[in-house]
Every structure is written in structure tokens, then in C-alpha cells.
Amino acid sequence: MRIKIRCDIMKVKTKDGTKDMRAVWMEDEKVCMIDQRFLPRELRFFTANDHYEIRDAIKKMMIRGAPSIGVTAAYGMAQAAINGVNINEASKVIKSARPTAYDLFYAVDHMVNNMNKDPVSMAEKYADSVVDKCKAIGEHGTSLISNDTKVLTHCNAGALATVDHGTALAPIRAAHDAGRNVFVFVDETRPRLQGMRLTAWELENEGISHAIIVDNAAGHFIQRGEVDMVIVGTDRIAANGDIANKIGTYEKAVVAKENGVPFYVAAPVTTFDPTTPTGMDIPIEERDHLEVLDLEGSRIHPEGSSAMNPAFDVTPAHYITGFITEKGVYSPSELENMF
Ligand code: MRU
């Protein structure tokens, strides 16, 4: 049974009460977003005035998560067009922001290939289509979540990452809206802590039961039979069904399979990249090593120690039970035909 869910769904507590809000939007030809770096302590906003500020907002992770990055890029392209910037130049600058999320490249190419006299409406249409897809992911995915299900998720694939609803969080929100009891194990997600800071914030605002666990504890809870299913998002799905997602996802998939726990990947079709043959061909972003070495600006490592900081890893298709998409739930072998 498909459950009808609310349209603008992300609840944000502000000093003027609880508001429904999107992660990114366009206002007076400017691109506005929740600056996710300050959550959950502070609700701050950022306004990008040109395509360089769009690139920097994505690079610095004021906005993050594949579909939200794509929509921000689409708005940035619209803004550049209005400002009379050469469209190919704007495309180059915005695409240079981050390498892994396919939605970034998809959204920019979509804007370049369809550019018309009303770029803002075009970008709004793109944003609405992403929100509609995520809503449909929730409607399809909720059929997998019965009453009293315990779900483990990694990173943040909620409304903040997708403009609204979420991908991994959309079925959870929909099941909660339908009155089912759902509990979420939230991996803290070192080093940027998107799970602890963002996923827990979204779940708390929605009143969904959850507990934050350190990344290293996921295997423990899966092994003890406390996790019924794992749902994660993805930044890119390769042609063979391998996926790239936040660093640490691969381990969760292996442990889930070892223990017979289903492992689902939730994503809109815009994340599928038919031009990348396998997961090993997906470019993996290496981020600033200080993200690993420092904690909130304080040095906690021995002087002289170095770090490595890949932001994503690859989960091979054979670990994936199913893809929850806006068109339905598909096994990896059905994926190619579906797209
Ligand atoms: O580095 P981030 O925070 O942009 O990484 C985000 C993720 O890994 C998400 O799981 C992915 O983008 C899917 S978002 C629906």
C-alpha cells in the first residue's frame, strides 16, 4: 500500500516556532540555504550571490548530500544565467566543487542542455522534481518497514541532503507518519559527524526514536540481532550497481550480509551514472586532513602524525539487497533495465 505523505516535510525549530523548510531555495534571484556546518547548535543561513559562492558553499559543505548539491548547482546555474555569466564558464566553476556526487554533474548538464529564457523556473522545476522523487522513495520504501522495525543508517541522507524528505530517511519518515513504531541507529559518521549532527537533528525534530552510536559500534548491534535493516543513501550508482557513499558504508554492508540483515540503498534515478562502469571507476574525494586530525579546531593528534581522509567508499552491488527508488524497489540485477 502506498502511503500519501506530507509535501514540505522537514520540520525546523526556530525561535518563532516550528517551520516547514527546505534545505536550499531561491529568493529574489539569490540562492539561500541552511548552513549545515553550524547544526545542531545554531540555525544559520547562507546566501550565495554568484557561481563562485555556489562552488564554495558546496566545497565547504555548507550544503551537502548528493541531491541537495545537485539542486544548489541548478540554482547556481540559473543565477549565473541571470547575471549574464557565460554558461560554460559557470558550469566549469560549479562542477569543480566536489568530485563524487553524480547529481552535481547531472544537474549542471541538465541546466546547460535545457537553458531557456526563464532559468529560475527551470531550476525550480528541477528542485521540485527532486523533492517529488524523494517523496516517492518514501512511499515505496515504507512498505519495507513494519511496526517495531529497527533501522541503521550512516551519514545523513535526510531532508538536509536532498532539499526535502530525504532518501534513506524518507521511508522512515513515511513509516513514522503512518503511525508505525520505528527506531533508528544513527552512526555518528566520523570525521564530519553528519549522522550525529544532522540525521539526529532531523529525527529529533520529527519525534522519531533514535540513538547515536559511534561508527565502530554498528557491527556490534548488527551481530546481536538488534538491527532489522540498514538503509543508506548514495552519491553515485555505477552502471554495474556498485555504489559510492560516505566512508564507512562498505563495512556496514559487509557486516549486514555476514549477519543476514538486508542492506538497502535509497536514491533517485539522477544518482545513477551509466557512464561509469563500476564502483572502482567512481572518483573518491580526498578531503582536508585536518578534518581527521583536529576536533572542533583543537589539535588532538601527536605533532608529526599525518592522516588520510577519503570522504567516500565503494560498496559492491552483491552486498545490496535492493535499491529504493522513486519508481519502486529493485534488486541490483534489475537496475540497468529499470533505468
Ligand atoms: O560528504 P557528504 O555529507 O556530502 O556525504 C553525503 C552522503 O554520503 C550521503 O549519504 C549521500 O550524498 C546521499 S544523500 C541523500
Short mmCIF file of C-alpha atoms and ligand atoms in Angstrom, two decimals:
data_model
loop_
_atom_site.label_atom_id
_atom_site.label_comp_id
_atom_site.label_asym_id
_atom_site.label_seq_id
_atom_site.Cartn_x
_atom_site.Cartn_y
_atom_site.Cartn_z
CA MET A 1 0.00 0.00 0.00
CA ARG A 2 1.43 3.44 -0.93
CA ILE A 3 1.05 5.96 1.85
CA LYS A 4 0.38 9.61 0.97
CA ILE A 5 2.87 11.76 2.84
CA ARG A 6 3.13 15.48 3.54
CA CYS A 7 4.63 17.75 0.92
CA ASP A 8 7.06 20.12 2.62
CA ILE A 9 8.10 17.79 5.38
CA MET A 10 11.30 18.99 7.08
CA LYS A 11 10.34 20.49 10.42
CA VAL A 12 12.80 23.05 11.76
CA LYS A 13 12.52 24.51 15.25
CA THR A 14 13.19 28.26 15.13
CA LYS A 15 12.80 30.96 17.79
CA ASP A 16 9.45 31.77 16.12
CA GLY A 17 8.16 28.20 16.41
CA THR A 18 8.39 25.11 14.22
CA LYS A 19 8.54 25.78 10.48
CA ASP A 20 8.46 23.57 7.41
CA MET A 21 11.61 24.37 5.47
CA ARG A 22 13.67 23.16 2.54
CA ALA A 23 17.45 22.76 2.74
CA VAL A 24 18.03 25.15 -0.19
CA TRP A 25 15.79 27.55 -2.11
CA MET A 26 15.87 30.62 -4.38
CA GLU A 27 14.69 34.04 -3.23
CA ASP A 28 14.98 37.34 -5.15
CA GLU A 29 17.34 35.67 -7.62
CA LYS A 30 19.71 34.68 -4.79
CA VAL A 31 20.41 31.11 -3.65
CA CYS A 32 19.62 30.64 0.04
CA MET A 33 20.42 27.60 2.16
CA ILE A 34 20.62 26.34 5.71
CA ASP A 35 24.33 26.47 6.57
CA GLN A 36 24.66 22.87 7.75
CA ARG A 37 28.09 23.41 9.31
CA PHE A 38 26.51 25.01 12.37
CA LEU A 39 23.76 22.48 13.07
CA PRO A 40 22.51 21.41 15.54
CA ARG A 41 23.81 24.20 17.78
CA GLU A 42 22.75 27.08 15.58
CA LEU A 43 20.30 27.59 12.72
CA ARG A 44 22.24 29.85 10.37
CA PHE A 45 21.58 30.65 6.73
CA PHE A 46 23.88 31.44 3.83
CA THR A 47 23.06 33.40 0.69
CA ALA A 48 25.16 32.82 -2.42
CA ASN A 49 25.48 35.79 -4.74
CA ASP A 50 27.31 34.20 -7.65
CA HIS A 51 28.61 30.92 -9.07
CA TYR A 52 31.88 31.20 -7.15
CA GLU A 53 29.98 31.39 -3.88
CA ILE A 54 27.87 28.42 -5.01
CA ARG A 55 31.05 26.41 -5.64
CA ASP A 56 32.47 27.40 -2.25
CA ALA A 57 29.23 26.62 -0.38
CA ILE A 58 29.31 23.09 -1.81
CA LYS A 59 33.07 22.68 -1.29
CA LYS A 60 32.93 23.85 2.35
CA MET A 61 29.86 21.67 2.96
CA MET A 62 27.51 24.48 3.95
CA ILE A 63 25.22 22.38 1.76
CA ARG A 64 25.93 18.69 1.20
CA GLY A 65 24.32 15.40 0.24
CA ALA A 66 24.10 14.44 -3.42
CA PRO A 67 20.57 15.66 -4.37
CA SER A 68 20.93 18.94 -2.39
CA ILE A 69 24.29 19.55 -4.09
CA GLY A 70 22.56 18.99 -7.47
CA VAL A 71 19.73 21.42 -6.72
CA THR A 72 22.15 24.07 -5.38
CA ALA A 73 24.14 23.70 -8.61
CA ALA A 74 20.96 24.08 -10.70
CA TYR A 75 20.02 27.26 -8.81
CA GLY A 76 23.61 28.49 -9.22
CA MET A 77 23.41 27.96 -12.97
CA ALA A 78 20.13 29.90 -13.09
CA GLN A 79 21.66 32.72 -11.07
CA ALA A 80 24.72 32.80 -13.37
CA ALA A 81 22.46 32.98 -16.44
CA ILE A 82 20.53 35.94 -14.98
CA ASN A 83 23.81 37.66 -14.10
CA GLY A 84 24.94 37.33 -17.71
CA VAL A 85 27.81 34.94 -16.91
CA ASN A 86 28.93 32.68 -19.76
CA ILE A 87 27.09 29.43 -19.14
CA ASN A 88 30.03 27.15 -19.97
CA GLU A 89 32.28 29.12 -17.63
CA ALA A 90 29.72 28.88 -14.79
CA SER A 91 29.34 25.16 -15.48
CA LYS A 92 33.11 24.62 -15.17
CA VAL A 93 33.34 26.54 -11.89
CA ILE A 94 30.35 24.83 -10.25
CA LYS A 95 31.35 21.33 -11.40
CA SER A 96 34.76 21.79 -9.75
CA ALA A 97 33.19 21.93 -6.25
CA ARG A 98 33.28 18.21 -5.35
CA PRO A 99 34.06 15.13 -7.49
CA THR A 100 31.95 12.21 -6.23
CA ALA A 101 28.23 13.13 -6.21
CA TYR A 102 26.86 12.45 -9.69
CA ASP A 103 23.85 14.72 -9.08
CA LEU A 104 26.18 17.74 -9.32
CA PHE A 105 27.20 16.90 -12.90
CA TYR A 106 23.72 15.73 -13.86
CA ALA A 107 22.09 18.96 -12.61
CA VAL A 108 24.61 21.30 -14.28
CA ASP A 109 24.36 19.42 -17.62
CA HIS A 110 20.57 19.43 -17.33
CA MET A 111 20.61 23.24 -16.97
CA VAL A 112 23.13 23.75 -19.80
CA ASN A 113 21.25 21.46 -22.20
CA ASN A 114 17.82 22.94 -21.48
CA MET A 115 18.71 26.59 -20.85
CA ASN A 116 15.83 28.88 -21.84
CA LYS A 117 14.63 32.44 -21.21
CA ASP A 118 13.41 31.59 -17.72
CA PRO A 119 16.30 29.80 -15.98
CA VAL A 120 14.86 30.35 -12.49
CA SER A 121 11.65 28.48 -13.35
CA MET A 122 13.80 25.74 -14.88
CA ALA A 123 15.85 25.38 -11.72
CA GLU A 124 12.69 25.47 -9.57
CA LYS A 125 11.25 22.71 -11.72
CA TYR A 126 14.41 20.68 -11.22
CA ALA A 127 14.26 21.23 -7.43
CA ASP A 128 10.57 20.24 -7.31
CA SER A 129 11.30 17.11 -9.33
CA VAL A 130 13.99 16.08 -6.80
CA VAL A 131 11.57 16.66 -3.90
CA ASP A 132 8.84 14.67 -5.69
CA LYS A 133 11.27 11.80 -6.31
CA CYS A 134 12.29 11.70 -2.65
CA LYS A 135 8.66 11.75 -1.60
CA ALA A 136 8.03 8.76 -3.89
CA ILE A 137 11.10 6.99 -2.45
CA GLY A 138 9.43 7.36 0.94
CA GLU A 139 6.14 5.98 -0.35
CA HIS A 140 7.79 2.92 -1.93
CA GLY A 141 10.30 2.31 0.84
CA THR A 142 7.80 2.45 3.66
CA SER A 143 6.38 -0.92 2.56
CA LEU A 144 9.68 -2.46 3.78
CA ILE A 145 9.25 -1.05 7.29
CA SER A 146 6.74 -2.84 9.50
CA ASN A 147 5.78 -1.84 13.04
CA ASP A 148 8.65 -2.02 15.57
CA THR A 149 11.42 -2.07 12.94
CA LYS A 150 14.93 -1.03 13.92
CA VAL A 151 16.85 0.61 11.09
CA LEU A 152 20.53 1.52 10.98
CA THR A 153 21.63 4.43 8.81
CA HIS A 154 25.00 6.01 8.03
CA CYS A 155 25.78 9.69 7.39
CA ASN A 156 22.86 12.00 6.60
CA ALA A 157 20.57 11.09 3.73
CA GLY A 158 17.69 13.11 5.11
CA ALA A 159 15.91 16.28 4.01
CA LEU A 160 19.07 18.33 4.52
CA ALA A 161 20.85 16.16 1.95
CA THR A 162 18.01 16.13 -0.57
CA VAL A 163 16.17 19.50 -0.24
CA ASP A 164 13.24 17.71 1.45
CA HIS A 165 12.08 14.27 2.66
CA GLY A 166 15.45 12.52 2.25
CA THR A 167 16.37 9.29 0.53
CA ALA A 168 17.35 6.88 3.34
CA LEU A 169 15.24 8.85 5.82
CA ALA A 170 12.18 9.22 3.54
CA PRO A 171 10.84 5.66 4.14
CA ILE A 172 11.50 6.07 7.88
CA ARG A 173 9.60 9.39 7.95
CA ALA A 174 6.75 7.85 5.95
CA ALA A 175 6.51 4.83 8.27
CA HIS A 176 6.51 7.16 11.30
CA ASP A 177 3.78 9.31 9.65
CA ALA A 178 1.75 6.13 9.12
CA GLY A 179 1.84 5.56 12.89
CA ARG A 180 4.42 2.77 12.91
CA ASN A 181 6.96 2.42 15.65
CA VAL A 182 10.43 2.85 14.12
CA PHE A 183 13.77 3.08 15.90
CA VAL A 184 16.89 4.39 14.16
CA PHE A 185 20.51 3.55 14.98
CA VAL A 186 22.37 6.70 13.86
CA ASP A 187 26.06 6.16 13.03
CA GLU A 188 27.89 9.27 14.20
CA THR A 189 29.86 9.33 10.88
CA ARG A 190 33.41 10.50 11.51
CA PRO A 191 35.03 12.80 10.66
CA ARG A 192 32.31 15.39 9.83
CA LEU A 193 29.69 13.78 12.10
CA GLN A 194 26.79 14.14 9.66
CA GLY A 195 24.95 11.33 11.48
CA MET A 196 25.24 12.77 14.97
CA ARG A 197 24.81 16.42 13.96
CA LEU A 198 22.32 16.26 11.09
CA THR A 199 20.46 12.93 11.00
CA ALA A 200 19.84 13.00 14.76
CA TRP A 201 18.70 16.65 14.44
CA GLU A 202 16.18 15.74 11.74
CA LEU A 203 14.88 12.72 13.67
CA GLU A 204 14.63 14.74 16.87
CA ASN A 205 12.64 17.47 15.09
CA GLU A 206 10.28 14.80 13.72
CA GLY A 207 9.92 12.97 17.05
CA ILE A 208 11.35 9.70 15.66
CA SER A 209 13.05 7.44 18.26
CA HIS A 210 16.77 7.05 17.71
CA ALA A 211 20.15 6.59 19.37
CA ILE A 212 23.50 7.89 18.18
CA ILE A 213 26.20 5.21 18.11
CA VAL A 214 29.90 5.51 17.37
CA ASP A 215 30.74 4.20 13.91
CA ASN A 216 32.63 1.27 15.42
CA ALA A 217 29.50 0.04 17.26
CA ALA A 218 27.41 -0.74 14.16
CA GLY A 219 28.83 -4.26 13.79
CA HIS A 220 28.15 -4.99 17.44
CA PHE A 221 24.44 -4.14 17.19
CA ILE A 222 24.05 -5.93 13.84
CA GLN A 223 25.73 -9.09 15.20
CA ARG A 224 23.43 -9.13 18.26
CA GLY A 225 20.34 -9.14 16.04
CA GLU A 226 19.28 -5.66 17.14
CA VAL A 227 19.19 -4.20 13.64
CA ASP A 228 16.39 -5.33 11.27
CA MET A 229 17.64 -3.49 8.21
CA VAL A 230 20.22 -0.97 7.02
CA ILE A 231 19.19 1.92 4.74
CA VAL A 232 21.75 4.35 3.32
CA GLY A 233 21.84 6.95 0.56
CA THR A 234 24.42 7.13 -2.21
CA ASP A 235 26.42 9.71 -4.12
CA ARG A 236 26.74 7.68 -7.29
CA ILE A 237 25.49 4.37 -8.63
CA ALA A 238 27.79 2.87 -11.27
CA ALA A 239 26.44 1.02 -14.32
CA ASN A 240 27.07 -2.37 -12.63
CA GLY A 241 25.12 -1.41 -9.49
CA ASP A 242 28.12 -0.69 -7.25
CA ILE A 243 27.62 2.44 -5.17
CA ALA A 244 29.76 5.14 -3.59
CA ASN A 245 28.58 6.52 -0.27
CA LYS A 246 30.02 8.09 2.87
CA ILE A 247 33.21 6.46 4.13
CA GLY A 248 32.30 3.50 6.33
CA THR A 249 29.28 2.39 4.30
CA TYR A 250 31.17 -0.58 2.81
CA GLU A 251 31.92 -2.02 6.24
CA LYS A 252 28.25 -1.77 7.26
CA ALA A 253 27.22 -3.61 4.08
CA VAL A 254 29.72 -6.45 4.66
CA VAL A 255 28.68 -6.89 8.30
CA ALA A 256 24.98 -6.76 7.31
CA LYS A 257 25.45 -9.52 4.72
CA GLU A 258 27.53 -11.64 7.13
CA ASN A 259 24.62 -11.48 9.59
CA GLY A 260 21.75 -11.86 7.09
CA VAL A 261 20.48 -8.30 7.61
CA PRO A 262 19.02 -6.63 4.47
CA PHE A 263 21.02 -3.67 3.17
CA TYR A 264 19.05 -1.12 1.11
CA VAL A 265 20.28 1.87 -0.87
CA ALA A 266 17.76 4.69 -1.39
CA ALA A 267 18.33 7.07 -4.31
CA PRO A 268 16.60 8.98 -7.10
CA VAL A 269 17.43 7.99 -10.69
CA THR A 270 19.54 11.16 -11.07
CA THR A 271 22.20 9.40 -8.95
CA PHE A 272 22.62 6.59 -11.50
CA ASP A 273 25.64 7.18 -13.74
CA PRO A 274 25.57 4.85 -16.75
CA THR A 275 28.89 6.29 -17.99
CA THR A 276 30.84 4.93 -15.00
CA PRO A 277 31.19 1.16 -15.48
CA THR A 278 31.99 0.01 -11.92
CA GLY A 279 32.37 1.40 -8.42
CA MET A 280 36.15 1.34 -8.76
CA ASP A 281 35.81 3.96 -11.55
CA ILE A 282 33.99 6.44 -9.28
CA PRO A 283 36.25 9.35 -8.26
CA ILE A 284 36.64 9.40 -4.49
CA GLU A 285 37.07 12.81 -2.89
CA GLU A 286 40.05 13.23 -0.54
CA ARG A 287 39.22 15.98 1.96
CA ASP A 288 41.31 18.18 4.24
CA HIS A 289 43.34 16.02 6.64
CA LEU A 290 42.58 18.40 9.49
CA GLU A 291 39.01 17.03 9.44
CA VAL A 292 40.55 13.83 10.87
CA LEU A 293 43.36 15.30 12.96
CA ASP A 294 41.52 18.12 14.75
CA LEU A 295 38.40 18.09 16.89
CA GLU A 296 36.47 21.36 16.65
CA GLY A 297 39.64 23.27 15.80
CA SER A 298 41.78 21.73 18.57
CA ARG A 299 44.73 19.51 17.76
CA ILE A 300 44.31 16.06 19.30
CA HIS A 301 46.97 14.16 17.34
CA PRO A 302 50.67 13.87 18.09
CA GLU A 303 52.62 16.55 16.26
CA GLY A 304 54.11 14.98 13.16
CA SER A 305 51.32 12.41 12.62
CA SER A 306 49.71 12.56 9.24
CA ALA A 307 46.23 11.44 8.14
CA MET A 308 44.28 10.12 5.19
CA ASN A 309 40.73 11.31 4.60
CA PRO A 310 38.77 9.65 1.78
CA ALA A 311 35.21 11.02 2.04
CA PHE A 312 33.52 8.02 0.37
CA ASP A 313 33.95 4.29 -0.18
CA VAL A 314 32.54 1.80 -2.65
CA THR A 315 30.04 -0.93 -1.80
CA PRO A 316 29.91 -3.64 -4.48
CA ALA A 317 26.45 -4.49 -5.85
CA HIS A 318 26.44 -8.01 -4.39
CA TYR A 319 26.12 -6.60 -0.88
CA ILE A 320 22.98 -4.62 -1.81
CA THR A 321 19.60 -6.23 -1.18
CA GLY A 322 17.68 -3.59 -3.08
CA PHE A 323 17.55 -0.03 -4.41
CA ILE A 324 14.65 2.05 -3.16
CA THR A 325 13.90 4.49 -5.98
CA GLU A 326 11.02 6.77 -6.96
CA LYS A 327 9.90 4.03 -9.36
CA GLY A 328 9.86 1.19 -6.84
CA VAL A 329 12.26 -1.20 -5.11
CA TYR A 330 14.70 -3.06 -7.41
CA SER A 331 17.44 -5.61 -6.95
CA PRO A 332 20.88 -4.71 -8.36
CA SER A 333 20.32 -7.09 -11.32
CA GLU A 334 17.07 -5.27 -12.24
CA LEU A 335 18.72 -1.88 -12.03
CA GLU A 336 20.03 -1.47 -15.56
CA ASN A 337 16.66 -2.29 -17.19
CA MET A 338 14.86 0.00 -14.77
CA PHE A 339 16.97 3.00 -15.69
O1 MRU B 1 30.05 14.34 2.30
P1 MRU B 1 28.55 14.41 2.30
O2 MRU B 1 27.97 14.83 3.60
O3 MRU B 1 28.03 15.23 1.14
O4 MRU B 1 28.10 12.91 2.04
C1 MRU B 1 26.75 12.63 1.92
C2 MRU B 1 26.45 11.18 1.77
O5 MRU B 1 27.32 10.34 1.77
C3 MRU B 1 25.02 10.82 1.55
O6 MRU B 1 24.75 9.54 2.06
C4 MRU B 1 24.74 10.82 0.04
O7 MRU B 1 25.08 12.05 -0.53
C5 MRU B 1 23.33 10.55 -0.24
S1 MRU B 1 22.33 11.93 0.23
C6 MRU B 1 20.76 11.52 0.01
#
